[in-house]
Amino acid sequence: MSTGDPQEDAIDVLQQLGLKEYEAKCFVGLTRVSTGTAKQLSEITDVPRTRVYDAVRVLEAQGLVEVQHSSPQRFRAVPLAEATETLRAQYQNRIDRLTNALERTDRIDSGEQGSVQEIWAMSGAEAIANRTHKLIDDADDEIVLVLGDDSLLTDRFADDLNVRAEDVDVIIGAATESLRQQVRAAVPSATTFVSGLEWLRGENTAENLAIGRLLLVDRSSILVSTIVPATGEEHAIFGSGFQNGLIVISRRLLSQGLLGRDSE
């Protein structure tokens, strides 16, 4: 989460990418100067001078810092474009290793029988966006979507829908006319309508929640998300199976939004 201080944000992200605190502070410090000695770097980063050398040694090994073996030694960060590309490659390598390890991990059979009545909860805008992308990509015949918040109409989302609109029916409802206009501009091949589901907007809900997206794919898989207006947090439930009660109810709700509405 952003703190508002770009230096602190950068340090926090670098730690999330695997650097230790002093390493992250030293790298960010070096991006602020053309070159620096251990003494200078310690002064601008509050990293103890004796620890600066250890941190710089790690950063040099990772290809993020260059060292001039003068007296005293001077350090400088590699150009930003090179540094970000190096970090991206390291991060991708870790993801690849994780994927490979998980794929080779032995599965344990729980002995439970599969059921068409599946409802799962998930949280996080990125995770929900990824699940939405997968559902849209897997559609065979029809995608019915209702959007309750314009923040969800991202470029990636629009691109996904435009690609699928070439071979499946794409029907998109919006909570407001202004949002419908945005949808029409972003996904011109889709059939659009203004939803008749007034509760999508969320102003009068006691829980202070609003529906973010309601996605029904091939009348068999459903994803419904809610957004907390105060924080922007998104939570969702996902269900699959043609006989799933959640899907039956959702299909009826969607039909209420479609019937009697002028669509384009």
mmCIF file of C-alpha atoms in Angstrom:
data_model
loop_
_atom_site.group_PDB
_atom_site.id
_atom_site.type_symbol
_atom_site.label_atom_id
_atom_site.label_comp_id
_atom_site.label_asym_id
_atom_site.label_seq_id
_atom_site.Cartn_x
_atom_site.Cartn_y
_atom_site.Cartn_z
ATOM 1 C CA MET A 1 0.000 0.000 0.000
ATOM 2 C CA SER A 2 1.330 3.429 -0.931
ATOM 3 C CA THR A 3 2.541 5.591 1.966
ATOM 4 C CA GLY A 4 2.669 8.803 -0.075
ATOM 5 C CA ASP A 5 6.466 8.974 0.351
ATOM 6 C CA PRO A 6 8.087 7.752 -2.908
ATOM 7 C CA GLN A 7 11.285 6.690 -1.128
ATOM 8 C CA GLU A 8 9.394 4.607 1.431
ATOM 9 C CA ASP A 9 7.202 3.143 -1.308
ATOM 10 C CA ALA A 10 10.265 2.139 -3.332
ATOM 11 C CA ILE A 11 11.935 0.563 -0.290
ATOM 12 C CA ASP A 12 8.774 -1.339 0.560
ATOM 13 C CA VAL A 13 8.397 -2.718 -2.982
ATOM 14 C CA LEU A 14 12.059 -3.725 -3.151
ATOM 15 C CA GLN A 15 11.647 -5.663 0.099
ATOM 16 C CA GLN A 16 8.608 -7.389 -1.364
ATOM 17 C CA LEU A 17 10.806 -8.346 -4.326
ATOM 18 C CA GLY A 18 13.298 -10.026 -2.025
ATOM 19 C CA LEU A 19 15.802 -7.375 -0.902
ATOM 20 C CA LYS A 20 16.513 -6.941 2.795
ATOM 21 C CA GLU A 21 15.785 -3.590 4.428
ATOM 22 C CA TYR A 22 19.349 -2.211 4.341
ATOM 23 C CA GLU A 23 19.844 -3.415 0.759
ATOM 24 C CA ALA A 24 16.650 -1.702 -0.336
ATOM 25 C CA LYS A 25 17.553 1.517 1.473
ATOM 26 C CA CYS A 26 21.037 1.579 -0.038
ATOM 27 C CA PHE A 27 19.771 1.002 -3.549
ATOM 28 C CA VAL A 28 17.147 3.739 -3.257
ATOM 29 C CA GLY A 29 19.773 6.020 -1.752
ATOM 30 C CA LEU A 30 22.110 5.431 -4.684
ATOM 31 C CA THR A 31 19.367 6.261 -7.178
ATOM 32 C CA ARG A 32 19.257 9.733 -5.632
ATOM 33 C CA VAL A 33 22.933 10.535 -6.268
ATOM 34 C CA SER A 34 25.305 10.086 -9.182
ATOM 35 C CA THR A 35 27.856 8.260 -7.003
ATOM 36 C CA GLY A 36 28.431 7.929 -3.289
ATOM 37 C CA THR A 37 30.858 6.611 -0.697
ATOM 38 C CA ALA A 38 29.865 4.398 2.212
ATOM 39 C CA LYS A 39 29.971 7.449 4.495
ATOM 40 C CA GLN A 40 27.727 9.501 2.218
ATOM 41 C CA LEU A 41 25.347 6.608 1.672
ATOM 42 C CA SER A 42 25.093 6.020 5.413
ATOM 43 C CA GLU A 43 24.204 9.671 5.962
ATOM 44 C CA ILE A 44 21.374 9.778 3.418
ATOM 45 C CA THR A 45 19.907 6.355 4.243
ATOM 46 C CA ASP A 46 20.444 6.019 8.015
ATOM 47 C CA VAL A 47 22.025 2.633 7.344
ATOM 48 C CA PRO A 48 25.025 2.029 9.653
ATOM 49 C CA ARG A 49 28.251 2.545 7.715
ATOM 50 C CA THR A 50 29.544 -0.948 8.506
ATOM 51 C CA ARG A 51 26.329 -2.427 7.081
ATOM 52 C CA VAL A 52 26.500 -0.341 3.913
ATOM 53 C CA TYR A 53 29.385 -2.462 2.629
ATOM 54 C CA ASP A 54 27.472 -5.697 3.197
ATOM 55 C CA ALA A 55 24.364 -4.308 1.500
ATOM 56 C CA VAL A 56 26.303 -2.963 -1.490
ATOM 57 C CA ARG A 57 28.121 -6.294 -1.874
ATOM 58 C CA VAL A 58 24.739 -8.056 -2.239
ATOM 59 C CA LEU A 59 23.420 -5.393 -4.613
ATOM 60 C CA GLU A 60 26.549 -5.677 -6.762
ATOM 61 C CA ALA A 61 26.163 -9.464 -6.924
ATOM 62 C CA GLN A 62 22.580 -8.975 -8.128
ATOM 63 C CA GLY A 63 23.637 -6.570 -10.850
ATOM 64 C CA LEU A 64 21.975 -3.549 -9.294
ATOM 65 C CA VAL A 65 25.021 -1.561 -8.182
ATOM 66 C CA GLU A 66 28.470 -0.833 -9.622
ATOM 67 C CA VAL A 67 31.589 -0.339 -7.495
ATOM 68 C CA GLN A 68 34.610 1.849 -8.197
ATOM 69 C CA HIS A 69 37.592 0.446 -6.345
ATOM 70 C CA SER A 70 39.101 3.785 -5.453
ATOM 71 C CA SER A 71 40.019 5.086 -2.012
ATOM 72 C CA PRO A 72 37.488 5.462 -0.622
ATOM 73 C CA GLN A 73 35.336 3.138 -2.694
ATOM 74 C CA ARG A 74 32.510 4.772 -4.602
ATOM 75 C CA PHE A 75 29.208 3.190 -5.547
ATOM 76 C CA ARG A 76 26.483 3.959 -8.034
ATOM 77 C CA ALA A 77 23.178 2.383 -9.015
ATOM 78 C CA VAL A 78 22.880 0.949 -12.517
ATOM 79 C CA PRO A 79 20.490 2.880 -14.802
ATOM 80 C CA LEU A 80 16.872 2.551 -13.731
ATOM 81 C CA ALA A 81 15.817 0.706 -16.889
ATOM 82 C CA GLU A 82 18.542 -1.902 -16.343
ATOM 83 C CA ALA A 83 17.689 -2.271 -12.667
ATOM 84 C CA THR A 84 13.985 -2.812 -13.271
ATOM 85 C CA GLU A 85 14.711 -5.326 -16.034
ATOM 86 C CA THR A 86 17.098 -7.220 -13.738
ATOM 87 C CA LEU A 87 14.517 -7.312 -10.945
ATOM 88 C CA ARG A 88 11.821 -8.381 -13.386
ATOM 89 C CA ALA A 89 13.970 -11.275 -14.616
ATOM 90 C CA GLN A 90 14.753 -12.367 -11.048
ATOM 91 C CA TYR A 91 11.111 -12.200 -10.061
ATOM 92 C CA GLN A 92 10.017 -14.127 -13.156
ATOM 93 C CA ASN A 93 12.643 -16.780 -12.447
ATOM 94 C CA ARG A 94 11.201 -17.236 -8.953
ATOM 95 C CA ILE A 95 7.690 -17.521 -10.356
ATOM 96 C CA ASP A 96 8.882 -20.117 -12.872
ATOM 97 C CA ARG A 97 10.619 -22.114 -10.129
ATOM 98 C CA LEU A 98 7.500 -21.944 -7.961
ATOM 99 C CA THR A 99 5.257 -23.067 -10.806
ATOM 100 C CA ASN A 100 7.581 -25.957 -11.642
ATOM 101 C CA ALA A 101 7.821 -27.043 -7.997
ATOM 102 C CA LEU A 102 4.069 -26.918 -7.442
ATOM 103 C CA GLU A 103 3.389 -28.859 -10.633
ATOM 104 C CA ARG A 104 5.752 -31.612 -9.458
ATOM 105 C CA THR A 105 4.304 -31.740 -5.939
ATOM 106 C CA ASP A 106 2.424 -34.973 -5.238
ATOM 107 C CA ARG A 107 -1.312 -34.504 -4.875
ATOM 108 C CA ILE A 108 -3.199 -36.113 -1.988
ATOM 109 C CA ASP A 109 -6.570 -37.609 -2.842
ATOM 110 C CA SER A 110 -9.082 -36.495 -0.218
ATOM 111 C CA GLY A 111 -11.518 -39.168 -1.287
ATOM 112 C CA GLU A 112 -14.302 -36.591 -1.640
ATOM 113 C CA GLN A 113 -16.604 -36.844 -4.602
ATOM 114 C CA GLY A 114 -16.897 -33.847 -6.890
ATOM 115 C CA SER A 115 -20.132 -31.918 -6.817
ATOM 116 C CA VAL A 116 -21.808 -29.540 -9.230
ATOM 117 C CA GLN A 117 -22.806 -27.411 -6.244
ATOM 118 C CA GLU A 118 -19.586 -25.457 -5.876
ATOM 119 C CA ILE A 119 -19.418 -21.990 -4.343
ATOM 120 C CA TRP A 120 -16.085 -20.471 -3.391
ATOM 121 C CA ALA A 121 -15.094 -17.119 -1.908
ATOM 122 C CA MET A 122 -12.079 -15.083 -2.981
ATOM 123 C CA SER A 123 -10.636 -11.645 -2.230
ATOM 124 C CA GLY A 124 -8.313 -9.148 -3.860
ATOM 125 C CA ALA A 125 -8.899 -7.124 -7.010
ATOM 126 C CA GLU A 126 -5.985 -8.716 -8.884
ATOM 127 C CA ALA A 127 -7.036 -12.283 -8.042
ATOM 128 C CA ILE A 128 -10.641 -11.560 -9.011
ATOM 129 C CA ALA A 129 -9.519 -9.921 -12.257
ATOM 130 C CA ASN A 130 -7.434 -13.008 -13.071
ATOM 131 C CA ARG A 131 -10.382 -15.335 -12.394
ATOM 132 C CA THR A 132 -12.603 -13.109 -14.549
ATOM 133 C CA HIS A 133 -10.024 -13.285 -17.345
ATOM 134 C CA LYS A 134 -9.980 -17.106 -17.116
ATOM 135 C CA LEU A 135 -13.785 -17.384 -17.199
ATOM 136 C CA ILE A 136 -14.045 -15.093 -20.212
ATOM 137 C CA ASP A 137 -11.257 -16.941 -21.997
ATOM 138 C CA ASP A 138 -13.005 -20.305 -21.403
ATOM 139 C CA ALA A 139 -16.425 -19.176 -22.705
ATOM 140 C CA ASP A 140 -17.890 -21.289 -25.519
ATOM 141 C CA ASP A 141 -21.211 -19.593 -26.335
ATOM 142 C CA GLU A 142 -22.194 -16.624 -24.193
ATOM 143 C CA ILE A 143 -20.820 -14.035 -21.804
ATOM 144 C CA VAL A 144 -23.290 -11.976 -19.801
ATOM 145 C CA LEU A 145 -21.764 -9.276 -17.640
ATOM 146 C CA VAL A 146 -23.161 -6.536 -15.444
ATOM 147 C CA LEU A 147 -20.798 -3.835 -14.201
ATOM 148 C CA GLY A 148 -21.601 -1.745 -11.179
ATOM 149 C CA ASP A 149 -18.401 0.307 -10.980
ATOM 150 C CA ASP A 150 -16.509 2.056 -13.783
ATOM 151 C CA SER A 151 -13.145 1.375 -12.113
ATOM 152 C CA LEU A 152 -13.463 -2.253 -13.203
ATOM 153 C CA LEU A 153 -13.608 -1.380 -16.901
ATOM 154 C CA THR A 154 -9.838 -1.673 -17.319
ATOM 155 C CA ASP A 155 -7.967 -1.885 -20.612
ATOM 156 C CA ARG A 156 -7.231 -5.554 -19.967
ATOM 157 C CA PHE A 157 -10.895 -6.293 -19.249
ATOM 158 C CA ALA A 158 -11.999 -4.494 -22.410
ATOM 159 C CA ASP A 159 -9.361 -6.292 -24.489
ATOM 160 C CA ASP A 160 -10.544 -9.674 -23.169
ATOM 161 C CA LEU A 161 -14.149 -8.885 -24.044
ATOM 162 C CA ASN A 162 -13.287 -7.531 -27.499
ATOM 163 C CA VAL A 163 -11.353 -10.674 -28.354
ATOM 164 C CA ARG A 164 -14.183 -12.967 -27.266
ATOM 165 C CA ALA A 165 -16.859 -10.832 -28.954
ATOM 166 C CA GLU A 166 -15.500 -12.140 -32.244
ATOM 167 C CA ASP A 167 -16.760 -15.691 -31.604
ATOM 168 C CA VAL A 168 -19.242 -15.668 -28.690
ATOM 169 C CA ASP A 169 -22.220 -13.523 -27.705
ATOM 170 C CA VAL A 170 -21.155 -10.756 -25.338
ATOM 171 C CA ILE A 171 -23.915 -8.923 -23.457
ATOM 172 C CA ILE A 172 -22.918 -6.202 -21.015
ATOM 173 C CA GLY A 173 -25.146 -4.337 -18.592
ATOM 174 C CA ALA A 174 -24.169 -1.208 -16.689
ATOM 175 C CA ALA A 175 -25.489 0.318 -13.500
ATOM 176 C CA THR A 176 -25.871 3.734 -15.131
ATOM 177 C CA GLU A 177 -26.316 5.205 -18.600
ATOM 178 C CA SER A 178 -22.962 6.979 -18.392
ATOM 179 C CA LEU A 179 -21.242 3.683 -17.621
ATOM 180 C CA ARG A 180 -23.081 2.041 -20.511
ATOM 181 C CA GLN A 181 -21.667 4.694 -22.829
ATOM 182 C CA GLN A 182 -18.179 3.898 -21.577
ATOM 183 C CA VAL A 183 -18.802 0.198 -22.184
ATOM 184 C CA ARG A 184 -20.065 0.864 -25.737
ATOM 185 C CA ALA A 185 -16.928 2.843 -26.512
ATOM 186 C CA ALA A 186 -14.606 0.244 -25.008
ATOM 187 C CA VAL A 187 -16.371 -2.884 -26.350
ATOM 188 C CA PRO A 188 -18.244 -1.770 -29.500
ATOM 189 C CA SER A 189 -19.180 -5.296 -30.623
ATOM 190 C CA ALA A 190 -21.031 -6.107 -27.400
ATOM 191 C CA THR A 191 -24.759 -5.746 -26.812
ATOM 192 C CA THR A 192 -25.172 -3.225 -24.003
ATOM 193 C CA PHE A 193 -28.008 -2.224 -21.704
ATOM 194 C CA VAL A 194 -28.658 -0.284 -18.525
ATOM 195 C CA SER A 195 -29.352 -2.766 -15.767
ATOM 196 C CA GLY A 196 -32.690 -2.659 -14.007
ATOM 197 C CA LEU A 197 -31.010 -3.859 -10.819
ATOM 198 C CA GLU A 198 -31.056 -0.670 -8.792
ATOM 199 C CA TRP A 199 -29.241 -2.285 -5.866
ATOM 200 C CA LEU A 200 -26.103 -2.494 -8.018
ATOM 201 C CA ARG A 201 -25.343 1.123 -7.221
ATOM 202 C CA GLY A 202 -25.157 0.495 -3.492
ATOM 203 C CA GLU A 203 -25.942 3.987 -2.155
ATOM 204 C CA ASN A 204 -28.799 2.794 0.002
ATOM 205 C CA THR A 205 -27.441 -0.552 1.151
ATOM 206 C CA ALA A 206 -27.131 -0.956 4.892
ATOM 207 C CA GLU A 207 -23.820 -2.776 4.466
ATOM 208 C CA ASN A 208 -22.418 0.103 2.397
ATOM 209 C CA LEU A 209 -21.389 -2.350 -0.320
ATOM 210 C CA ALA A 210 -21.885 -2.140 -4.065
ATOM 211 C CA ILE A 211 -21.885 -4.857 -6.684
ATOM 212 C CA GLY A 212 -18.673 -4.650 -8.669
ATOM 213 C CA ARG A 213 -19.186 -7.254 -11.375
ATOM 214 C CA LEU A 214 -21.709 -9.969 -12.051
ATOM 215 C CA LEU A 215 -20.415 -12.368 -14.685
ATOM 216 C CA LEU A 216 -22.302 -15.363 -16.076
ATOM 217 C CA VAL A 217 -20.486 -17.531 -18.619
ATOM 218 C CA ASP A 218 -22.256 -20.148 -20.748
ATOM 219 C CA ARG A 219 -25.078 -20.138 -18.181
ATOM 220 C CA SER A 220 -23.001 -22.454 -16.035
ATOM 221 C CA SER A 221 -20.332 -20.412 -14.237
ATOM 222 C CA ILE A 222 -20.915 -17.282 -12.198
ATOM 223 C CA LEU A 223 -18.746 -14.721 -10.464
ATOM 224 C CA VAL A 224 -20.233 -11.957 -8.309
ATOM 225 C CA SER A 225 -18.068 -9.358 -6.614
ATOM 226 C CA THR A 226 -18.740 -6.570 -4.155
ATOM 227 C CA ILE A 227 -16.734 -3.411 -3.595
ATOM 228 C CA VAL A 228 -16.319 -1.501 -0.342
ATOM 229 C CA PRO A 229 -16.659 2.130 -1.513
ATOM 230 C CA ALA A 230 -14.576 3.543 1.336
ATOM 231 C CA THR A 231 -11.515 1.381 0.616
ATOM 232 C CA GLY A 232 -12.012 0.003 -2.888
ATOM 233 C CA GLU A 233 -11.531 -3.545 -1.570
ATOM 234 C CA GLU A 234 -13.122 -6.197 -3.765
ATOM 235 C CA HIS A 235 -14.479 -9.558 -2.619
ATOM 236 C CA ALA A 236 -16.168 -12.193 -4.749
ATOM 237 C CA ILE A 237 -17.944 -15.527 -4.781
ATOM 238 C CA PHE A 238 -17.555 -17.953 -7.634
ATOM 239 C CA GLY A 239 -19.862 -20.829 -8.535
ATOM 240 C CA SER A 240 -20.016 -23.426 -11.270
ATOM 241 C CA GLY A 241 -22.433 -26.161 -12.331
ATOM 242 C CA PHE A 242 -25.581 -25.695 -14.418
ATOM 243 C CA GLN A 243 -27.846 -26.748 -11.549
ATOM 244 C CA ASN A 244 -26.160 -24.532 -9.003
ATOM 245 C CA GLY A 245 -28.779 -22.518 -7.128
ATOM 246 C CA LEU A 246 -26.599 -19.412 -7.231
ATOM 247 C CA ILE A 247 -26.514 -19.592 -11.011
ATOM 248 C CA VAL A 248 -30.266 -20.143 -11.287
ATOM 249 C CA ILE A 249 -30.938 -17.071 -9.130
ATOM 250 C CA SER A 250 -28.369 -14.997 -11.009
ATOM 251 C CA ARG A 251 -29.861 -15.919 -14.373
ATOM 252 C CA ARG A 252 -33.267 -14.750 -13.163
ATOM 253 C CA LEU A 253 -31.823 -11.492 -11.835
ATOM 254 C CA LEU A 254 -30.038 -10.872 -15.089
ATOM 255 C CA SER A 255 -33.203 -11.518 -17.054
ATOM 256 C CA GLN A 256 -34.903 -8.811 -14.980
ATOM 257 C CA GLY A 257 -32.154 -6.438 -16.036
ATOM 258 C CA LEU A 258 -32.497 -7.405 -19.690
ATOM 259 C CA LEU A 259 -36.230 -7.559 -20.076
ATOM 260 C CA GLY A 260 -37.891 -4.295 -20.912
ATOM 261 C CA ARG A 261 -34.564 -2.512 -21.516
ATOM 262 C CA ASP A 262 -33.444 -0.961 -24.744
ATOM 263 C CA SER A 263 -30.203 -2.623 -25.685
ATOM 264 C CA GLU A 264 -27.717 -1.867 -28.405
#
